Amino acid sequence: MSILADVARIAGVSKSTASRALSGRGYVSEDTRVKVERAAAELGYVVSTAAASLVTGRTRNVGVVIPYINRWYFGEVLEGIEASLIQAGYDLTLYRLSSDADLRRRVFDYFLVRKRVDAVISVAIALSPNEVHMLQALGKPLVGIGGLIPGIPSLSIDDVETARLATEHLISLGHRRIMHVGGDQHEQMDFRVHSQRYIGFQRALTDAGITVEDDFRDAEFSIQGGHAAGLAVLGDPRTRPTAIFAGCDEIAIGIMVAARQLGIAIPHELSVIGIDGHPLAETFGLTTVVQHPGDQGARAVELLLGQLDATPEAPPSEHIVLPTTLSVRTSTAARRETPVTTASA
Amino acid sequence: MSILADVARIAGVSKSTASRALSGRGYVSEDTRVKVERAAAELGYVVSTAAASLVTGRTRNVGVVIPYINRWYFGEVLEGIEASLIQAGYDLTLYRLSSDADLRRRVFDYFLVRKRVDAVISVAIALSPNEVHMLQALGKPLVGIGGLIPGIPSLSIDDVETARLATEHLISLGHRRIMHVGGDQHEQMDFRVHSQRYIGFQRALTDAGITVEDDFRDAEFSIQGGHAAGLAVLGDPRTRPTAIFAGCDEIAIGIMVAARQLGIAIPHELSVIGIDGHPLAETFGLTTVVQHPGDQGARAVELLLGQLDATPEAPPSEHIVLPTTLSVRTSTAARRETPVTTASA
DNA sequence: GTGAAAGCGCTAACAA
DNA sequence: TTGTTAGCGCTTTCAC
């Protein structure tokens, strides 16, 4: 492990010149720059981040806090962030925050503060004013994904509107007996995404003058979860809905699997719509409202780098609402000219 | 941001005493320890890792290189690693290595070397002797997951044996027309997992004296991939296999979906078996050979910490082969008393 | 355009 | 048991 002094010696210059040549900051003649670079390459020299950050206060490392890794949406976001970060020469330090409040406090009080990260991206985690304040007091730029965090730039779709759009699509097909299979309202994600989508759903129904008695069923946000809920909800032909708006594509797919298993024809007896744009939606012919999590990750990094590199006194703190688009497939291909009721009553 | 000197001043001791009290290394009286801790808490002091690592050479940070994030197996491994690491007080810096050789070199030459990580976990990436040597020369412990890496401790299942086990299960059910739908043999993963599984498959057939003409079809390692391959392979009733050994559970599930779509009854007309232990296997009634990726991640961290904390001169470099277990479900529930041939010829 | 020197915040000998 | 001292490797004024 060679150090800067070695490089300087071999190149026949001082440490400070070597440092300038390598970092690109400050004036160095073309000649010496070449000499220094050659020496560095020869020695396989790599700057010590520890030493550099000690003096500059920058680590070129970004912390990412995220509640799940192995769910499609989150994995995509993470991949998007990682790719952008590495390309910009930044490292990514990963903190998976479970619902364990203790762990969360530890991560914020200890890990994130240790001057180890220059900035933080918070995915689907609603930072408390306290947490935001802490990080900001430390001068650490902050970007949120998946919901609005007051005071910092954040990125998300409009969950209420997206849910409304999905539900309206079902209504426009003639459905009246529509159900929402979504996230447990008590076990909320941080931004209360579950409620938001439920609210959008109900709003669409209300606006269309539709009343549904049994309009909600909770499910885990996974294909398994959707499948279990689907079996439960679709079992009784007399009470089953003719259309389901699922809280995410995984749930929607699980429901479609359950429907097939129960011999329920899609879309003739049941229409299904999801949210996200999961690649499986195509395989299953699932209509879905698409968002692009990978792009969201990339965009968040962009915002962050803007804060990091540019003017230190220009903290843009607006919330950006990302558009979602309807991608219609066979799961909602049937149009009902007259409202359908499977109930015999 | 208070620094150690502040804490020391408030506690009325010297910096070194404060350091000892906080780090737990060296002798400090109970009394002063309490005083120092109180002062630190009062100031919200957190040690600067940059400064600490500059002098100790340790960063309490582990680098993880992994080819995918959004695939079940890899996500699980990552979650397992993350949980164990954070519990041990280590950070995790994530590098997703695509097939881009350039990126790979950059990560090894630059990122991993910058003294930013104390150790490296390599998931499903076959490190070259060069890469291993580089990291070892730097004194960085190294653990591999997903295949044997000569000279370093590594962890993996026996892909050949696992594939053989799966195939033997199908054979024992009376199947003769068996096919392997697995990874592209050209687009190999680093440890040639695809070939290994294919070899195990073929070995089982050979041992049973079975010859199959069209015994392989490649697929992307995803449900979509399995679905596409399934449609292609199962389309013609005269040539279709009666059993399929899939390269992973995602592929197997995709095949099952395709089969249902084609009206092929499982397990009466087709048996399917996968590898991994994906949670969806239960939903789909898929028989599979189970491994536990999360545990593998945890185990890898254990091995790493052993090297990191313990005797510096005890590098255990053996490869540990993890057991896999057959989990039988309905997808292979049918026993054929006489070998089945769907072919009319 | 280049070098000398100071010091970032911390730990680890070594003395006391 | 505690304090003093000397750096860890780098960047960055400030002279030259």
XYZ file of C-alpha atoms (C1' of nucleotides) in Angstrom:
722
model
C 0.000 0.000 0.000
C 1.726 3.017 -1.204
C 0.878 6.447 0.083
C 0.865 9.863 -1.438
C 4.379 10.576 -0.219
C 5.659 7.648 -2.285
C 3.999 8.945 -5.380
C 5.401 12.394 -4.764
C 8.888 11.067 -4.282
C 8.836 8.970 -7.422
C 7.391 11.803 -9.446
C 9.955 14.152 -7.959
C 7.431 16.623 -6.611
C 6.029 17.587 -3.250
C 3.059 15.926 -1.607
C 0.912 18.944 -2.186
C 1.639 19.003 -5.885
C 0.966 15.313 -6.127
C -2.307 15.802 -4.324
C -3.322 18.614 -6.655
C -2.357 16.628 -9.716
C -4.332 13.591 -8.661
C -7.421 15.339 -7.378
C -7.617 17.846 -10.216
C -8.027 20.723 -7.824
C -5.580 23.608 -8.055
C -3.022 24.546 -10.655
C -0.622 21.952 -11.926
C 1.328 22.061 -15.150
C 0.435 19.503 -17.729
C 3.918 18.119 -17.468
C 3.911 17.405 -13.794
C 0.369 16.099 -13.942
C 1.520 13.429 -16.331
C 4.549 12.614 -14.224
C 2.472 12.267 -11.093
C -0.162 10.176 -12.741
C 2.441 7.880 -14.151
C 4.007 7.437 -10.747
C 0.631 6.749 -9.172
C -0.228 4.166 -11.775
C 3.127 2.513 -11.379
C 2.651 2.138 -7.654
C -0.982 1.220 -7.884
C -1.671 4.129 -5.600
C -5.192 4.738 -4.406
C -6.037 7.607 -2.111
C -7.070 6.761 1.421
C -10.629 7.874 1.849
C -10.213 7.956 5.577
C -7.428 10.492 5.414
C -9.124 12.481 2.706
C -12.439 12.678 4.498
C -10.782 13.572 7.731
C -9.562 16.752 6.182
C -12.307 17.505 3.687
C -15.264 16.267 5.661
C -16.575 14.511 2.551
C -16.763 10.754 2.278
C -18.165 10.189 -1.188
C -20.561 7.771 0.347
C -24.330 7.904 0.434
C -26.509 6.132 2.969
C -29.719 4.492 1.816
C -32.429 3.562 4.271
C -35.071 1.232 2.950
C -37.619 -1.076 4.577
C -37.345 -4.070 2.218
C -34.821 -5.455 -0.170
C -36.603 -8.441 -1.579
C -39.736 -6.855 -2.923
C -39.868 -5.843 -6.529
C -40.497 -2.149 -6.090
C -37.768 -1.747 -3.499
C -35.261 -3.872 -5.324
C -35.765 -1.770 -8.429
C -35.366 1.469 -6.557
C -32.212 0.168 -4.967
C -30.760 -0.939 -8.267
C -31.518 2.455 -9.748
C -29.823 4.219 -6.892
C -26.821 1.936 -6.926
C -26.174 2.301 -10.624
C -26.348 6.088 -10.548
C -24.255 6.387 -7.462
C -21.430 4.183 -8.615
C -21.339 6.013 -11.880
C -20.893 9.272 -10.030
C -18.072 7.762 -8.017
C -20.052 7.370 -4.831
C -20.361 4.383 -2.572
C -23.689 3.198 -1.270
C -24.096 2.095 2.305
C -27.248 0.138 2.874
C -29.455 0.167 5.929
C -32.501 -1.993 5.936
C -34.887 -0.518 8.463
C -37.384 -2.990 9.785
C -40.267 -1.896 11.942
C -37.966 -2.280 14.919
C -37.944 1.229 16.382
C -34.801 0.482 18.291
C -32.863 -0.399 15.209
C -34.167 2.698 13.524
C -32.954 4.923 16.301
C -29.592 3.238 16.305
C -29.198 3.762 12.583
C -30.042 7.428 12.829
C -28.240 8.220 16.055
C -25.206 6.208 15.389
C -24.590 4.922 11.916
C -25.757 7.821 9.837
C -24.127 10.382 12.046
C -20.700 8.872 12.212
C -19.610 11.149 9.444
C -19.567 8.132 7.322
C -22.105 9.325 4.773
C -22.331 12.603 2.915
C -26.017 12.306 2.253
C -29.009 10.101 2.763
C -31.713 8.709 0.528
C -34.778 7.567 2.356
C -36.943 5.083 0.478
C -40.515 4.700 1.663
C -39.517 5.848 5.105
C -41.287 8.878 6.480
C -38.592 10.702 8.358
C -39.760 12.450 11.472
C -39.117 16.194 11.745
C -36.565 15.278 14.350
C -34.727 12.930 12.068
C -34.785 15.412 9.223
C -33.536 18.103 11.507
C -30.718 15.961 12.826
C -29.438 15.149 9.399
C -29.834 18.689 8.169
C -28.037 20.093 11.178
C -25.170 17.860 10.175
C -25.305 19.423 6.735
C -26.252 16.175 5.088
C -28.411 16.506 1.995
C -31.460 14.359 2.095
C -33.823 13.061 -0.548
C -36.964 11.041 -0.035
C -38.620 8.511 -2.306
C -42.122 7.165 -1.981
C -43.820 9.959 -0.132
C -43.718 13.585 0.831
C -41.278 14.542 3.538
C -41.779 18.168 4.576
C -38.732 20.318 4.184
C -36.730 18.106 1.894
C -36.882 17.269 -1.784
C -38.872 14.120 -2.279
C -40.224 12.026 -5.069
C -43.351 9.955 -5.273
C -46.403 9.076 -7.239
C -49.755 10.344 -6.103
C -51.110 7.245 -4.438
C -54.633 8.581 -4.074
C -54.876 9.603 -7.706
C -53.248 6.431 -8.948
C -55.721 4.326 -7.014
C -58.547 6.453 -8.293
C -57.366 6.050 -11.850
C -57.189 2.289 -11.495
C -60.629 2.121 -9.946
C -62.134 4.405 -12.549
C -60.835 2.108 -15.211
C -62.780 -0.745 -13.646
C -65.870 1.411 -13.306
C -65.626 2.506 -16.912
C -65.753 -1.149 -17.900
C -69.128 -1.391 -16.278
C -68.173 -2.912 -12.979
C -70.100 -2.052 -9.847
C -69.170 -4.780 -7.448
C -65.573 -3.752 -6.993
C -63.256 -4.621 -4.178
C -59.889 -3.366 -3.037
C -57.373 -5.958 -1.913
C -54.579 -3.981 -0.378
C -52.301 -3.474 2.552
C -53.404 -3.859 6.105
C -54.582 -0.486 7.367
C -53.049 -1.031 10.768
C -49.722 -2.353 9.625
C -49.131 0.710 7.526
C -46.017 1.495 5.653
C -44.468 4.726 6.717
C -46.279 6.958 4.283
C -49.618 5.291 4.899
C -49.561 4.180 1.309
C -52.170 1.580 2.113
C -54.660 4.139 3.320
C -53.916 6.456 0.436
C -54.705 3.802 -2.105
C -57.821 2.814 -0.236
C -58.924 6.418 -0.126
C -58.397 6.887 -3.852
C -60.374 3.739 -4.449
C -63.269 4.883 -2.328
C -63.221 8.312 -3.879
C -63.676 6.834 -7.338
C -66.576 4.750 -6.126
C -68.223 7.688 -4.414
C -67.804 9.909 -7.435
C -69.505 7.275 -9.560
C -72.267 6.921 -7.054
C -71.405 3.338 -6.287
C -71.748 1.761 -2.890
C -70.118 -1.506 -2.127
C -70.721 -3.232 1.154
C -67.712 -5.406 1.538
C -65.156 -3.276 -0.251
C -61.840 -4.174 1.333
C -59.641 -7.097 2.186
C -56.110 -6.880 3.436
C -53.224 -8.842 2.056
C -49.522 -9.106 2.411
C -47.738 -7.250 -0.391
C -46.632 -10.376 -2.205
C -47.923 -12.914 -4.671
C -48.517 -15.302 -1.798
C -50.454 -12.629 0.028
C -52.571 -11.880 -3.009
C -53.177 -15.541 -3.581
C -54.389 -16.152 -0.041
C -56.636 -13.105 -0.140
C -57.894 -14.100 -3.571
C -58.938 -17.531 -2.404
C -60.753 -16.023 0.539
C -62.503 -13.329 -1.439
C -63.407 -15.261 -4.545
C -64.580 -18.446 -2.903
C -68.275 -17.705 -2.709
C -69.760 -17.063 -6.179
C -72.710 -15.243 -4.676
C -70.684 -12.621 -2.888
C -67.606 -12.390 -4.972
C -66.707 -9.116 -6.682
C -66.631 -8.789 -10.459
C -63.560 -6.625 -10.304
C -60.645 -6.181 -7.968
C -58.262 -3.307 -7.588
C -55.119 -4.682 -6.010
C -52.737 -2.643 -3.871
C -49.799 -3.720 -5.983
C -48.997 -5.988 -8.897
C -47.807 -8.840 -6.726
C -51.155 -8.957 -4.979
C -52.936 -8.692 -8.308
C -50.995 -11.592 -9.720
C -51.700 -13.692 -6.647
C -55.377 -12.974 -7.121
C -55.254 -14.006 -10.754
C -53.599 -17.247 -9.794
C -56.288 -17.873 -7.201
C -59.001 -17.075 -9.718
C -57.630 -19.552 -12.224
C -57.441 -22.138 -9.521
C -61.086 -21.542 -8.657
C -62.072 -21.779 -12.288
C -63.042 -18.142 -12.494
C -62.550 -16.806 -15.999
C -60.582 -13.618 -16.431
C -61.741 -11.144 -17.622
C -65.231 -12.521 -18.220
C -66.081 -13.231 -14.638
C -63.440 -11.140 -12.975
C -61.355 -8.117 -13.886
C -58.175 -7.333 -12.041
C -55.973 -4.264 -11.981
C -52.756 -3.636 -10.126
C -50.190 -0.943 -9.475
C -46.474 -0.802 -10.200
C -45.517 -2.146 -13.582
C -44.023 -5.420 -12.405
C -42.550 -7.399 -15.313
C -44.846 -10.290 -14.487
C -47.830 -8.127 -15.339
C -47.134 -8.805 -18.964
C -46.853 -12.541 -18.460
C -50.155 -12.623 -16.660
C -51.905 -10.159 -18.910
C -52.457 -7.921 -15.940
C -53.658 -4.385 -16.442
C -51.692 -2.100 -14.193
C -50.883 1.498 -13.418
C -47.213 1.790 -14.141
C -44.553 3.593 -12.185
C -40.827 3.213 -12.749
C -39.043 2.584 -9.492
C -35.603 2.278 -11.032
C -35.968 5.707 -12.582
C -37.098 7.076 -9.273
C -33.895 5.848 -7.713
C -31.826 7.417 -10.454
C -33.716 10.663 -10.172
C -33.214 10.777 -6.426
C -29.478 10.428 -6.879
C -29.555 13.238 -9.369
C -31.280 15.509 -6.891
C -28.812 14.529 -4.238
C -25.761 15.168 -6.339
C -27.209 18.525 -7.217
C -27.259 19.450 -3.572
C -23.903 17.875 -2.901
C -21.870 19.409 -5.653
C -23.575 22.682 -6.351
C -24.121 25.816 -4.349
C -24.248 24.969 -0.685
C -26.952 27.559 -0.126
C -29.645 26.386 -2.480
C -31.665 23.699 -0.806
C -34.537 22.895 -3.156
C -37.112 21.269 -1.024
C -40.090 20.685 -3.200
C -41.954 17.485 -3.564
C -42.079 16.086 -7.062
C -45.119 14.086 -8.033
C -44.312 11.517 -10.663
C -46.858 10.577 -13.287
C -48.264 7.083 -13.543
C -49.712 5.571 -16.671
C -52.355 2.989 -17.287
C -51.168 -0.083 -19.134
C -54.187 -2.049 -20.246
C -53.938 -5.802 -20.756
C -56.253 -8.752 -20.954
C -57.183 -8.877 -17.292
C -59.595 -6.025 -17.888
C -60.423 -6.687 -21.501
C -64.103 -7.375 -20.987
C -66.546 -4.559 -21.160
C -69.869 -4.967 -19.381
C -72.636 -3.106 -21.143
C -74.926 -3.574 -18.206
C -73.669 -3.518 -14.698
C -72.990 -7.056 -13.598
C -74.166 -8.546 -10.380
C -73.211 -12.054 -9.567
C -75.210 -11.972 -6.408
C -78.462 -13.891 -6.611
C -80.070 -11.647 -4.008
C -20.718 18.305 15.916
C -18.716 17.906 19.005
C -15.408 16.153 18.990
C -13.578 14.001 21.462
C -11.744 16.955 22.931
C -15.066 18.499 23.957
C -16.133 15.360 25.704
C -12.818 15.128 27.479
C -13.019 18.717 28.617
C -16.528 18.372 29.966
C -15.715 15.140 31.696
C -12.584 16.684 33.081
C -10.217 14.091 31.678
C -7.712 13.841 28.873
C -8.576 12.878 25.324
C -6.931 9.521 25.665
C -8.891 8.661 28.751
C -12.061 9.720 27.049
C -11.146 7.596 24.066
C -10.460 4.590 26.251
C -13.659 5.065 28.181
C -15.747 5.275 25.047
C -14.110 2.520 23.065
C -13.834 0.118 25.958
C -10.206 -0.585 25.185
C -7.664 -0.022 27.926
C -8.045 0.556 31.637
C -10.467 3.144 32.911
C -11.969 3.369 36.345
C -15.669 2.808 36.615
C -16.030 6.328 37.909
C -14.438 8.130 35.018
C -16.109 5.827 32.527
C -19.453 7.002 33.791
C -18.371 10.612 33.724
C -17.127 10.371 30.168
C -20.185 8.548 28.956
C -22.413 11.104 30.508
C -20.504 13.918 28.866
C -20.642 12.173 25.506
C -24.365 11.604 25.778
C -24.915 15.196 26.781
C -23.077 16.461 23.730
C -24.501 13.861 21.409
C -20.962 12.931 20.591
C -20.314 10.274 17.980
C -16.831 9.210 17.042
C -15.577 10.158 13.607
C -14.976 6.961 11.715
C -12.662 8.724 9.338
C -10.322 9.761 12.088
C -10.568 6.454 13.852
C -9.894 4.416 10.747
C -7.038 6.637 9.757
C -5.206 5.582 12.857
C -6.496 2.046 13.358
C -6.751 1.016 9.768
C -10.161 -0.489 10.515
C -13.365 0.913 9.064
C -16.043 -1.374 10.507
C -17.419 -1.584 7.048
C -17.819 -4.617 4.842
C -18.085 -4.563 1.070
C -20.544 -6.870 -0.638
C -20.263 -7.636 -4.326
C -23.295 -9.253 -5.866
C -24.570 -9.596 -9.434
C -28.297 -9.022 -8.829
C -30.421 -7.357 -6.235
C -33.900 -8.024 -7.493
C -33.885 -11.772 -7.697
C -35.184 -13.781 -4.835
C -32.071 -15.751 -4.023
C -29.836 -12.701 -4.102
C -32.223 -10.492 -2.200
C -32.418 -13.069 0.541
C -28.680 -13.436 0.755
C -28.335 -9.687 0.949
C -30.934 -9.373 3.684
C -29.188 -12.077 5.659
C -25.852 -10.358 5.332
C -27.252 -6.959 6.184
C -29.020 -8.097 9.326
C -25.972 -9.886 10.692
C -23.626 -7.093 9.848
C -25.629 -4.324 11.418
C -26.057 -6.378 14.519
C -22.318 -6.714 14.788
C -21.947 -2.972 14.393
C -20.689 -3.089 10.845
C -21.807 -1.108 7.853
C -22.483 -2.713 4.510
C -21.347 -1.115 1.296
C -23.038 -2.542 -1.724
C -21.573 -3.088 -5.146
C -23.752 -4.563 -7.796
C -21.455 -6.104 -10.342
C -23.028 -6.490 -13.739
C -21.349 -8.391 -16.506
C -19.599 -5.170 -17.409
C -15.933 -6.128 -17.039
C -14.959 -2.512 -16.867
C -17.152 -1.824 -13.891
C -15.845 -4.918 -12.214
C -12.282 -3.796 -12.565
C -13.135 -0.357 -11.307
C -14.804 -1.768 -8.247
C -11.854 -3.963 -7.426
C -9.092 -1.554 -8.345
C -10.638 1.505 -6.936
C -13.610 1.154 -4.648
C -12.655 -1.888 -2.675
C -9.088 -0.809 -2.290
C -9.705 2.665 -1.029
C -9.309 1.378 2.495
C -12.949 1.869 2.826
C -13.836 -1.725 3.642
C -12.323 -4.105 6.157
C -13.500 -7.182 4.367
C -15.412 -8.398 1.364
C -18.220 -10.862 0.815
C -18.522 -12.074 -2.715
C -21.924 -13.441 -3.646
C -22.076 -15.653 -6.727
C -19.006 -13.983 -8.116
C -16.059 -16.174 -8.891
C -13.114 -14.066 -7.909
C -10.081 -14.523 -10.063
C -6.840 -15.571 -8.370
C -5.678 -12.062 -9.087
C -8.607 -10.457 -7.353
C -8.281 -12.769 -4.386
C -4.613 -12.046 -4.185
C -5.129 -8.299 -4.346
C -7.585 -8.288 -1.510
C -5.518 -10.672 0.558
C -2.390 -8.640 0.031
C -4.339 -5.773 1.506
C -5.100 -7.947 4.499
C -8.790 -7.942 3.788
C -10.637 -11.069 4.859
C -12.755 -12.522 2.149
C -15.675 -14.919 2.125
C -17.462 -16.325 -0.879
C -21.043 -17.438 -1.266
C -22.465 -19.509 -4.073
C -19.399 -21.377 -5.244
C -15.921 -22.511 -4.398
C -13.230 -19.875 -4.505
C -9.813 -21.460 -4.054
C -7.859 -20.156 -1.104
C -10.676 -18.468 0.752
C -13.504 -19.715 2.921
C -16.604 -20.124 0.842
C -20.097 -21.399 1.163
C -22.331 -23.066 -1.348
C -24.633 -25.901 -2.078
C -23.452 -28.699 -4.325
C -25.182 -27.720 -7.527
C -24.438 -30.975 -9.293
C -25.753 -33.095 -6.456
C -28.754 -30.887 -5.921
C -29.693 -31.157 -9.563
C -29.170 -34.870 -9.456
C -31.370 -35.186 -6.401
C -34.142 -33.242 -8.077
C -33.897 -35.282 -11.233
C -33.798 -38.560 -9.335
C -36.998 -37.562 -7.635
C -38.657 -37.242 -11.016
C -37.192 -40.525 -12.180
C -38.383 -42.264 -9.042
C -41.905 -41.148 -9.894
C -41.653 -43.124 -13.093
C -40.828 -40.314 -15.490
C -38.606 -40.979 -18.464
C -39.262 -38.062 -20.735
C -37.605 -35.459 -18.553
C -36.316 -32.091 -19.564
C -34.162 -29.480 -17.907
C -35.198 -25.870 -18.319
C -32.313 -23.905 -16.956
C -29.854 -21.130 -17.498
C -28.274 -20.397 -20.812
C -25.025 -22.310 -21.033
C -23.274 -19.458 -22.768
C -24.473 -16.678 -20.557
C -23.150 -18.388 -17.492
C -23.143 -17.007 -14.047
C -19.720 -16.809 -12.550
C -19.616 -20.237 -10.986
C -21.088 -21.894 -14.032
C -24.070 -22.804 -11.929
C -26.061 -23.407 -15.064
C -23.682 -26.052 -16.327
C -23.408 -27.642 -12.925
C -27.107 -28.139 -12.656
C -27.279 -29.438 -16.176
C -24.493 -31.873 -15.440
C -26.207 -33.161 -12.309
C -29.367 -33.577 -14.320
C -27.650 -35.555 -17.018
C -25.812 -37.666 -14.518
C -29.068 -38.755 -12.926
C -30.464 -39.696 -16.306
C -27.372 -41.610 -17.296
C -27.288 -43.469 -14.001
C -30.876 -44.502 -14.554
C -30.128 -45.586 -18.070
C -32.431 -43.001 -19.559
C -31.758 -41.207 -22.801
C -33.694 -38.130 -23.723
C -33.246 -36.532 -27.079
C -34.320 -33.016 -26.494
C -33.280 -32.646 -22.893
C -32.565 -28.947 -22.459
C -34.074 -25.545 -22.957
C -32.631 -22.306 -21.713
C -34.592 -19.665 -19.879
C -34.024 -16.443 -18.067
C -33.920 -16.978 -14.297
C -37.302 -15.446 -13.629
C -40.960 -16.343 -13.670
C -41.299 -14.605 -17.006
C -38.392 -16.596 -18.349
C -39.867 -19.850 -17.134
C -43.221 -18.942 -18.571
C -41.831 -18.224 -22.008
C -39.786 -21.399 -22.004
C -42.760 -23.354 -20.715
C -44.980 -22.198 -23.545
C -42.342 -23.148 -26.054
C -41.588 -26.530 -24.604
C -45.087 -27.650 -23.706
C -46.855 -26.515 -26.810
C -46.713 -29.695 -28.816
C -48.425 -32.558 -26.978
C -46.552 -35.128 -29.019
C -43.118 -33.955 -28.035
C -43.667 -32.439 -24.653
C -41.906 -33.889 -21.621
C -43.825 -35.469 -18.774
C -41.538 -33.914 -16.218
C -39.375 -30.833 -16.019
C -36.501 -30.055 -13.737
C -36.213 -26.288 -13.586
C -32.998 -24.407 -12.872
C -34.639 -22.441 -10.113
C -38.033 -21.974 -8.520
C -38.891 -18.884 -10.512
C -38.463 -20.801 -13.737
C -40.445 -23.704 -12.322
C -43.302 -21.428 -11.368
C -43.314 -19.830 -14.785
C -43.540 -23.285 -16.300
C -46.456 -24.184 -14.079
C -48.254 -21.039 -15.105
C -47.661 -21.858 -18.747
C -48.884 -25.401 -18.219
C -52.109 -24.229 -16.642
C -52.580 -21.847 -19.487
C -52.165 -24.664 -21.979
C -54.595 -26.807 -20.083
C -51.957 -29.288 -19.027
C -52.839 -30.904 -15.742
C -50.239 -30.907 -13.010
C -49.162 -33.416 -11.821
C -51.115 -35.824 -13.991
C -49.725 -34.757 -17.303
C -46.672 -32.895 -16.106
C -44.481 -32.926 -13.026
C -42.292 -29.983 -12.171
C -39.466 -29.573 -9.694
C -37.435 -26.512 -8.857
C -34.500 -25.399 -6.747
C -34.270 -22.771 -4.011
C -37.157 -22.782 -1.605
C -38.876 -19.661 -2.903
C -41.937 -18.781 -0.797
C -44.093 -19.012 -3.893
C -43.310 -22.707 -4.136
C -45.841 -23.314 -1.437
C -48.497 -21.227 -3.144
C -48.020 -23.096 -6.369
C -47.622 -26.500 -4.800
C -44.195 -26.722 -6.329
C -41.824 -29.445 -5.246
C -38.395 -27.986 -4.767
C -34.959 -28.614 -3.386
C -34.586 -26.096 -0.619
C -31.611 -23.983 0.272
C -31.689 -21.065 2.672
C -30.037 -18.034 1.152
C -30.660 -15.781 4.130
C -28.870 -18.222 6.388
C -26.028 -18.389 3.947
C -25.621 -14.652 4.215
C -25.651 -14.800 7.990
C -23.173 -17.636 7.998
C -20.835 -15.767 5.695
C -20.812 -12.809 8.042
C -20.024 -15.134 10.899
C -17.026 -16.507 9.054
C -15.907 -13.018 8.224
C -16.152 -11.699 11.757
C -14.205 -14.710 12.891
C -11.360 -13.687 10.656
C -11.742 -10.036 11.481
C -11.840 -10.178 15.246
C -9.930 -13.311 16.091
C -6.333 -14.326 15.651
C -4.908 -12.559 12.642
C -2.931 -15.667 11.734
C -5.633 -18.275 11.378
C -7.078 -18.015 7.919
C -9.509 -20.913 7.573
C -9.916 -21.358 3.906
C -12.070 -24.378 3.433
C -15.127 -24.573 1.310
C -18.274 -25.486 3.158
C -20.888 -27.419 1.251
C -24.343 -26.700 2.552
C -27.003 -29.381 2.539
C -30.178 -29.063 0.486
C -33.399 -30.806 1.270
C -36.225 -32.024 -0.896
C -39.580 -30.460 -0.149
C -42.253 -32.445 -1.910
C -45.505 -30.807 -2.907
C -48.328 -31.434 -5.307
C -46.454 -30.629 -8.503
C -44.878 -34.074 -8.320
C -47.644 -35.889 -6.498
C -48.466 -38.318 -9.279
C -46.661 -41.579 -9.383
C -46.440 -43.358 -12.727
C -46.368 -47.080 -12.280
C -45.363 -47.585 -15.865
C -43.108 -45.184 -17.647
C -45.206 -42.639 -19.418
C -44.806 -41.597 -22.988
C -47.017 -38.926 -24.368
C -45.545 -39.330 -27.783
C -47.792 -41.110 -30.230
C -44.857 -42.306 -32.254
C 3.056 26.611 -10.855
C 5.102 24.645 -6.737
C 6.607 23.589 -1.843
C 6.453 24.003 3.375
C 3.745 23.537 7.082
C -0.293 23.069 9.694
C -3.856 20.285 11.190
C -8.431 17.342 10.342
C -10.008 13.877 15.002
C -8.575 10.128 16.690
C -5.746 6.072 18.955
C -1.759 3.912 20.951
C 2.657 3.799 22.845
C 4.916 5.353 26.628
C 5.524 7.830 31.014
C 3.959 9.110 35.131
C -5.369 4.290 36.360
C -4.430 8.526 33.756
C -2.007 12.116 30.805
C 1.519 13.351 27.255
C 3.037 12.794 22.830
C 3.376 11.365 18.315
C 1.569 10.407 14.330
C -2.247 7.940 10.782
C -2.448 10.128 5.198
C -4.259 13.623 3.269
C -5.687 18.594 1.743
C -5.046 23.280 1.958
C -3.746 27.877 2.987
C 0.081 30.700 2.320
C 4.431 32.019 0.791
C 7.543 31.750 -2.837
